[in-house]
Amino acid sequence: MALPQPKLQAPQLPQHLLRTLDCKQGAVRAVRFNADGNYLLSCGSDKTLRLWSVSRGTLLKTYSGHGYEVLDADGSYDNSQLCSCSSDKTVILWDVATGQVTRKLRGHAGKVNCVQFNEEATVMLSGSIDGTVRCWDTRSRRPEPIQILDEASDGVSSIKVSEHELLTGSVDGKVRRYDLRMGQLHVDFVSSPITCVCFSQDGQCSLSSSLDSTVRLLDKSTGELLGEYTGHKNTGYKLDCCLSNKDTHVVSCSEDGHVYYWDLVEGSLSLKLSVGKAVVQSLSFHPTEPRLLTAMEGRVQVWGAEPEDTQEEAAI
Amino acid sequence: MASDSDGEEDFVTYGTPLEPLEEGEPLRKPIPIQDQMVKDEKGRFKRFHGAFTGGFSAGYFNTVGSKEGWAPSTFVSSRQQKAEKQMVRPEDFMDEEDLGEHGIAPREITTTDDFASGRRDQVRDKARAITALTAPIPGDTVLEDLVAPARTSVGVELLRKMGWKEGQGVGPRVKRKPAKQKNDAGLRGYGCALPPNGSEESEEEEDEYVPENVTFAPKDVMPIDFTPKDDLHGLGYRGLNPQQALVGGSGAGHFDLFTLDSDRASSLLGDSGPKNRRRGGVAGQAFGVGALEEEDDDIYHRDALSNYDTVLGGEEPGDGLFGWTAPQQYRNKKKAPSKDAAYLGKILEGFTLAANPVDNKTIFPPPVLPRDYRPVHYFRPVVDLSTVSPQVAQALQASAGHLSQDSQPQGRHQLDSSQRRELLGESSLQGPSSVFDLLDSKDKERLEGLRKAAQERKPEGSSEDRRVAMVAAGVAAAGAAAAASRASSQHALSSRFQPAGAEQALSAWSSPTAHSAETFKPFDKTPHKQARYDLYISKLKQGDKDALEASLDPGMTEWERGREQDEFVRAAMLYKPSSSSLNSRFTRAKHEDDGSTVEVPRDQEGDADDKQAAVKMKMFGKLTRDTFEWHPDTLLCKRFNIPNPYPGSGLVGLPKVKRDKFSVFNFLTMTDGGGGGGGGAAAPVGGPAQGPRGPAAPHGAPKPAEPAKRSRWDVSAQASEAKDPLSEFLSEARCLASSTPQEQGSQEGGAPAPDTAAESKAEPQQEEEEEEEETRPPMDLFKAIFASSSDEKSSSSSEGESEDEQEEAPPWPGPHPGPTRSESRPSGEWVLWRPSPGPERGRGGVWAQTAASIIPLGTAAFLLSPSIQGGKTQEEMQREAQGQEGAQTQEGEKAQEEAQEAQAQGKAEEEEGGGGLRQQFRCDSGSDSDDGPGALSTEELLKRLKTLGGKKVL
């Protein structure tokens, strides 16, 4: 006998401020959830990378070893390793527990904008202002990258890795998707410098935000435009965008101090979340729950769908 | 946990850390001990002994420099060989360093005592005297002083001869200003050689009543005390002077520890004053008054600040310092000459005082150049009398009076290259020496005729006549030329099917100047073809008119032959012997230049402008997407757990091809690229009716020759003016539209060929199938026209990835077995974002305008010599298409897809009907279609297309 389908709940948007972490590491350049969403990484302009507990808001560890401000970081699937990239042109692979530098990879000719593990943390992919994406092997001690993807004609600002695909966005206004399985490179022209790209959770679409204050949802296979989201302001900063955990909403930072939520299908603005007065530099959406991290100036804020106490109750 | 990160930083490290290991580098082997050699500065090996190796061995290599080391040489002396008396000098036992600059026995040039200055000697003597005084036995050296030989240096001798005395300067005597003198004397005790106090005082006293005519010797030059500072005292501080402290030389009773060196010197020298009477005992400020002191001096002298300078270098050096520091002007310099006369001091023998001071040399500035001066020398023209008409010669002679007869030997600058060559004994250059050799024989004849005509008139003299003659000859020549050209054009007409270039190639290669030695090998890669080409060239050289036909491979198909013919002709034209004397001056490179090829990505990205415009119109998708073949690294695939998509390919990244940097053959051979993507679509369009043919070719309709010559590069300028995103299909549409008036025009042009039309009607039937595969319009066109919400799904599903790769010839949008996309996505949603055809139509006018200047580079073929299929008009094509469609409707009901297919068939037919023309228009649309009188707008076109085949669909 068929059970009645549970009624679909309206997707909840993280709009209640749960916690504010004052990172004390200068400006926070990027904030990232780890793979399971229990911890967060904050990349500071004081050359340090910090690991925090999201639920308690405590600082767990400080990773210092970069020579200049840290621009992006990522955690491996098993939480044993971190990678970070910095303006000092290096990519560093960290051991989480000891805080030691496992590898320091030099090779980029300019500051490294973005870094990402692949699914099994066997490869780190870093995109740099020098227009290349370098694939670093974490398994061997080889100091050279496995492969250099130098198709971009301008700096690579964002990179995302899925199971068998790399998605890169570069300042030359192109979103490139390297399909390893097919052995193909698909280049989608968006014309304005790309600040951030990401895959949708179902892996069928790619989201790209660009400096013309537009976030575009493109069909991954054909490159057709599926949606266009505007209203926010993104003209000078490298701001992040992402999709909500259930692909229902498109989220983007803005230079006017808000985070914008658009309905993915309708393209209408669902929520304009005020974070502060300054630019919302970076954001990260929790992989499974409606929870959002935003970084503004030296602070990281944790946002949840419901206020703190009710959540705690729910947890108990 | 936060604390443990800090705690780790509390380690203390000892010693020097090892060098960080370079990752991936094998461990370095330690250097074995025998390889750790130390060398001294001369490169000799040094070995460590003693403490290092546990033994002492002074061997050959190390310390002594002899093989036996420290072993003493035995004394051997015999009657034959007397042992040499060994003079051992101290230097033998010295190290090299000791003889260096800073050693104990420096070997450098120093002033010997003979040339040391007397003054210094004196100082030293005094010092010695002082030490003698303080010696245990006072007056120990007195005897030495007494018997010391008089040793004065040469300089002092010379100075003495010039009248110098100690304490007196050299030069004419001067009168002194009393006030200044006083001032000077009061401040400092300059003139150290003078009796320290007494004489100064006496001078001061004298100054008060100095008579007018008393003069003084000029002040002596103050010798500078160059004694190095060898103590650790502060600057200017001197310790207790034993002379003063013990002997009690100072009258003031206290020691001014801070005095100038000069003062010190003077005090050193200030000997035997009447006050130096105290002997023994320590006296002075620091020591109090001893029992032996007679008087209570003010031992508690308090130094006053006024004794010190408060300004650095504030005071001007007095007159006493002239001569060594001062670039100061002497005050009384002007008066000096007058006083010179009074100077009767001893002048060196053989010298006299100069009557006049030496004047400064005055330097005069160079003359100012005139404003229009140009530093170029003009040579008068040298004219050979024999080559110039007598009038000119006369005129020249009259004007310049200078006309070289020019048989006399010339300077080397007047020789020309051939003369120099003869002088140098070089072999003469090969190849034509004159431009005249390079001219065509016809031209030569013409020129000859001209010259003859001129010469005939020449004897008659008058210039008017000559001019008339020239004109007449010119007219005649022009007429001849016109006739010749007419003839040649007739000839060209008669051999119309010979490519036009063949003639030129023949003439170029058969001319005597054609240099047979080395020619370009354009078809090097295919030896057979190259062999045929060589044959062709050799026949051309022999002047064979049928060179082309004879050299081609009879085994090839007509079409292949046609193409090869054309290639050969083009190649021959391009690489015809460079018919100038320059040819002989250059030699062929011995080695292939590797730099002539560049690696370029095999797949080119689409036009950026098109994409830009597409983005503006939010037409994402095909227009903005490029897909390339990309080879991931094997290791990367391994790490990603993915099988390598290109197993066995060593390639990584985008495939690259080597391409000549600037080679026309990139484009010449483009059409035989086949699957290369570029020209495959357009090359076989013409079918049997196309291509250069022999006279037996079936279609005799004259073709408009002009567009045939166009290559796609001709229009690039216009193409760059305006680009449109939809160039792909709009230009195609445009071609279709504009083909109609063109064809009509060609019909009016008086070359009606009704039978060809019929023929072409028949032929396409057979070729329809191939045709469809080869030249198919991009699907966007159909989408734009026929897209409706109903077929949205099918079209979107048919645009799989496979299609993206072949924009050139997308497979026909037949029904795909199923949507290739994942089912998870509801397809209905996406329609929202897809650009609907409505606005496109609305903007059609604008597009049509811009599309007029579009040349789709990717699709344009390099048309060699297109001929016309036939003068088929649009109406005919329509009729045809409709007829076919009618047939289809009669056949029965078909699915929607089939209808679409039919409609496309109609399109294909139409396309094929105007095949040749359309190709031309593709190339020329930039230039031609704009002025075409009846250029259709897109709306019209759409309408027309609808009437063509879309009835059932819409």
XYZ file of C-alpha atoms in Angstrom, chain B residues 510-806:
297
model
C 58.737 29.368 -70.306
C 60.487 32.685 -70.280
C 64.232 32.400 -70.633
C 64.817 33.859 -67.261
C 63.136 31.021 -65.533
C 65.796 29.646 -63.362
C 65.733 25.950 -63.445
C 67.956 25.087 -60.579
C 65.849 25.099 -57.502
C 62.182 25.538 -57.206
C 59.808 25.324 -54.433
C 58.384 21.942 -53.660
C 54.894 22.609 -52.509
C 53.684 19.036 -52.437
C 56.600 17.577 -50.656
C 54.462 15.492 -48.452
C 52.902 13.502 -51.215
C 55.708 12.367 -53.439
C 53.499 11.317 -56.295
C 51.849 14.605 -56.462
C 55.157 16.344 -56.267
C 56.457 14.208 -59.072
C 53.489 15.159 -61.217
C 54.008 18.740 -60.303
C 57.644 18.537 -61.269
C 56.690 17.067 -64.571
C 54.264 19.851 -65.090
C 56.859 22.422 -64.296
C 59.415 20.914 -66.573
C 56.897 20.901 -69.385
C 56.035 24.431 -68.652
C 59.642 25.289 -69.020
C 59.740 23.734 -72.374
C 56.854 25.880 -73.323
C 54.452 23.049 -73.664
C 50.953 24.328 -73.816
C 49.384 21.106 -72.780
C 51.630 20.803 -69.827
C 48.781 20.553 -67.433
C 46.868 17.789 -69.106
C 49.951 15.824 -69.902
C 51.313 15.819 -66.443
C 48.198 14.768 -64.640
C 47.548 11.249 -63.671
C 45.056 9.760 -66.074
C 44.044 7.233 -63.487
C 42.426 9.820 -61.353
C 38.829 10.765 -61.450
C 37.699 13.771 -63.313
C 37.035 15.694 -60.224
C 40.356 14.947 -58.626
C 42.112 15.894 -61.766
C 40.246 19.083 -61.923
C 41.303 20.006 -58.503
C 44.841 19.014 -58.962
C 45.019 20.950 -62.153
C 43.959 23.975 -60.359
C 46.327 23.467 -57.518
C 49.194 23.053 -59.884
C 48.404 26.152 -61.760
C 48.142 28.086 -58.603
C 51.315 26.691 -57.232
C 53.102 27.411 -60.442
C 51.826 30.927 -60.384
C 52.776 31.489 -56.803
C 56.157 29.965 -57.049
C 57.051 30.986 -60.487
C 60.702 31.846 -60.760
C 61.174 35.185 -59.198
C 61.887 36.981 -62.353
C 64.274 39.586 -61.331
C 67.935 39.930 -61.001
C 67.374 39.602 -57.308
C 66.861 35.946 -57.834
C 70.488 35.383 -58.551
C 71.553 37.259 -55.496
C 69.897 34.947 -53.103
C 70.654 31.435 -52.337
C 68.463 28.780 -50.946
C 68.751 27.985 -47.300
C 70.707 24.857 -46.629
C 68.615 23.805 -43.719
C 64.952 23.800 -43.205
C 64.027 26.600 -40.930
C 62.321 25.063 -37.990
C 60.946 28.345 -36.906
C 58.661 28.413 -39.876
C 56.070 26.330 -38.198
C 54.079 27.239 -35.199
C 52.025 25.113 -32.965
C 48.476 26.218 -32.944
C 45.531 24.651 -31.280
C 43.887 22.396 -33.743
C 40.409 23.581 -33.002
C 39.898 27.233 -33.193
C 37.496 28.981 -30.967
C 34.598 30.653 -32.540
C 34.436 34.305 -33.244
C 34.465 36.343 -30.078
C 32.358 39.105 -31.530
C 29.657 36.733 -32.457
C 29.648 35.376 -28.991
C 29.620 38.782 -27.488
C 26.573 39.696 -29.429
C 24.954 36.407 -28.580
C 25.542 37.060 -24.930
C 23.999 40.445 -25.289
C 20.935 38.869 -26.713
C 21.082 36.209 -24.066
C 21.240 33.543 -26.637
C 23.386 31.209 -24.706
C 23.877 27.761 -25.987
C 25.389 26.881 -29.279
C 26.497 30.327 -30.116
C 28.458 30.763 -26.973
C 29.798 27.294 -26.622
C 32.937 25.797 -28.023
C 33.836 22.230 -27.515
C 37.304 20.924 -27.911
C 38.989 17.670 -27.691
C 40.961 17.671 -24.520
C 43.372 15.078 -23.330
C 43.768 14.696 -19.633
C 46.999 13.399 -18.263
C 47.068 9.701 -17.636
C 47.994 10.202 -14.043
C 45.186 12.657 -13.583
C 42.720 10.102 -14.854
C 44.202 7.591 -12.514
C 43.841 9.884 -9.572
C 40.288 10.652 -10.525
C 39.563 6.961 -10.916
C 38.511 7.420 -14.474
C 39.616 5.487 -17.509
C 41.621 7.567 -19.872
C 39.306 8.718 -22.627
C 42.143 8.563 -25.094
C 44.098 5.517 -24.118
C 47.438 5.370 -25.751
C 47.530 8.966 -26.743
C 50.606 10.654 -25.530
C 48.978 13.966 -25.965
C 48.105 16.141 -23.014
C 45.858 19.124 -23.145
C 44.426 20.501 -26.330
C 45.703 18.842 -29.463
C 47.987 21.081 -31.379
C 48.999 21.025 -34.951
C 52.068 22.348 -36.555
C 51.292 24.818 -39.148
C 53.413 26.934 -41.373
C 53.575 30.412 -40.154
C 52.799 32.127 -43.372
C 52.060 29.670 -46.014
C 49.562 30.083 -48.723
C 49.351 26.368 -48.905
C 47.461 26.296 -45.715
C 44.656 27.612 -47.746
C 45.449 26.170 -51.078
C 45.257 22.631 -49.891
C 42.413 23.336 -47.650
C 39.909 21.708 -49.866
C 41.579 18.387 -49.777
C 41.484 18.422 -46.045
C 38.431 16.203 -46.334
C 37.334 15.541 -42.822
C 39.293 18.458 -41.525
C 36.108 20.283 -40.971
C 36.815 23.413 -42.944
C 36.218 22.840 -46.550
C 34.513 19.531 -46.601
C 31.143 21.061 -46.950
C 31.761 23.260 -49.864
C 34.214 21.480 -52.026
C 32.079 19.010 -53.862
C 29.147 21.271 -54.289
C 29.392 21.730 -57.929
C 29.134 18.115 -58.798
C 30.229 17.147 -62.264
C 29.463 20.536 -63.618
C 32.052 22.241 -61.568
C 35.703 22.720 -61.562
C 38.002 23.599 -64.371
C 37.332 21.369 -67.218
C 38.545 20.682 -70.583
C 36.623 21.983 -73.533
C 34.418 18.948 -73.422
C 32.705 20.084 -70.273
C 28.996 19.839 -70.686
C 27.910 23.278 -69.574
C 28.987 26.078 -71.711
C 27.259 28.878 -69.954
C 29.623 31.726 -69.420
C 30.073 32.450 -65.827
C 30.618 35.707 -64.135
C 34.336 35.516 -63.852
C 34.813 38.148 -61.249
C 33.419 36.480 -58.180
C 35.277 33.339 -58.975
C 38.537 35.001 -58.277
C 37.515 36.038 -54.882
C 38.922 34.208 -52.013
C 37.571 34.487 -48.604
C 40.357 36.789 -47.648
C 39.225 39.411 -50.047
C 36.370 40.384 -47.919
C 38.010 40.316 -44.595
C 38.105 44.045 -44.327
C 34.436 44.359 -44.708
C 33.834 41.394 -42.579
C 35.566 42.987 -39.715
C 33.404 46.027 -39.861
C 30.314 44.502 -38.512
C 29.729 41.119 -37.091
C 26.610 39.494 -36.051
C 26.188 36.643 -33.724
C 23.932 34.733 -35.946
C 26.250 34.833 -38.844
C 25.988 31.163 -39.187
C 22.494 30.916 -40.357
C 21.643 34.435 -41.169
C 24.330 34.836 -43.691
C 23.185 31.653 -45.171
C 19.727 32.957 -45.310
C 21.067 36.110 -46.719
C 22.807 34.259 -49.433
C 19.646 32.574 -50.326
C 17.809 35.794 -50.431
C 20.306 37.688 -52.416
C 20.911 34.917 -54.836
C 17.669 35.656 -56.547
C 18.422 39.098 -57.895
C 21.857 38.013 -58.831
C 20.623 35.216 -60.869
C 18.060 37.352 -62.470
C 20.777 39.735 -63.302
C 22.796 37.074 -64.853
C 19.882 36.059 -66.936
C 19.369 39.533 -68.164
C 23.025 39.660 -68.901
C 22.345 37.828 -72.120
C 23.472 34.383 -71.325
C 20.271 32.481 -71.013
C 20.739 28.810 -70.749
C 17.406 27.157 -70.515
C 18.750 23.775 -71.293
C 21.253 23.948 -68.499
C 18.475 24.658 -66.116
C 16.703 21.614 -67.272
C 19.825 19.640 -67.044
C 20.566 20.765 -63.602
C 17.067 19.917 -62.665
C 17.625 16.435 -63.707
C 20.961 16.003 -62.151
C 20.200 17.030 -58.642
C 17.772 14.213 -58.383
C 20.556 11.766 -58.373
C 22.722 13.671 -56.100
C 20.237 14.641 -53.560
C 21.369 12.178 -51.026
C 24.997 13.096 -51.024
C 24.072 16.659 -51.177
C 22.134 16.463 -48.040
C 24.971 15.116 -46.093
C 27.425 17.554 -47.283
C 25.762 20.871 -47.280
C 23.207 21.133 -44.703
C 22.114 24.364 -43.213
C 22.722 24.795 -39.582
C 19.867 23.724 -37.529
C 19.467 27.048 -35.902
C 17.893 28.315 -39.015
C 15.156 25.817 -38.809
C 14.833 26.304 -35.180
C 14.486 29.964 -35.580
C 11.883 29.564 -38.221
C 9.914 26.577 -37.288
C 10.460 26.296 -33.610
C 7.290 26.098 -31.693
C 6.544 24.935 -28.259
C 5.485 21.610 -29.623
C 8.810 20.604 -31.034
C 10.773 22.187 -28.325
C 11.264 18.970 -26.613
C 12.498 17.059 -29.521
C 14.871 19.726 -30.609
C 16.294 20.197 -27.207
C 16.770 16.557 -26.822
C 18.451 16.271 -30.130
C 21.046 18.755 -29.233
C 23.129 16.269 -27.500
C 26.770 16.604 -26.982
C 27.455 14.756 -30.121
C 26.040 17.578 -32.081
C 28.106 20.230 -30.528
C 31.141 18.946 -32.194
C 29.818 19.295 -35.659
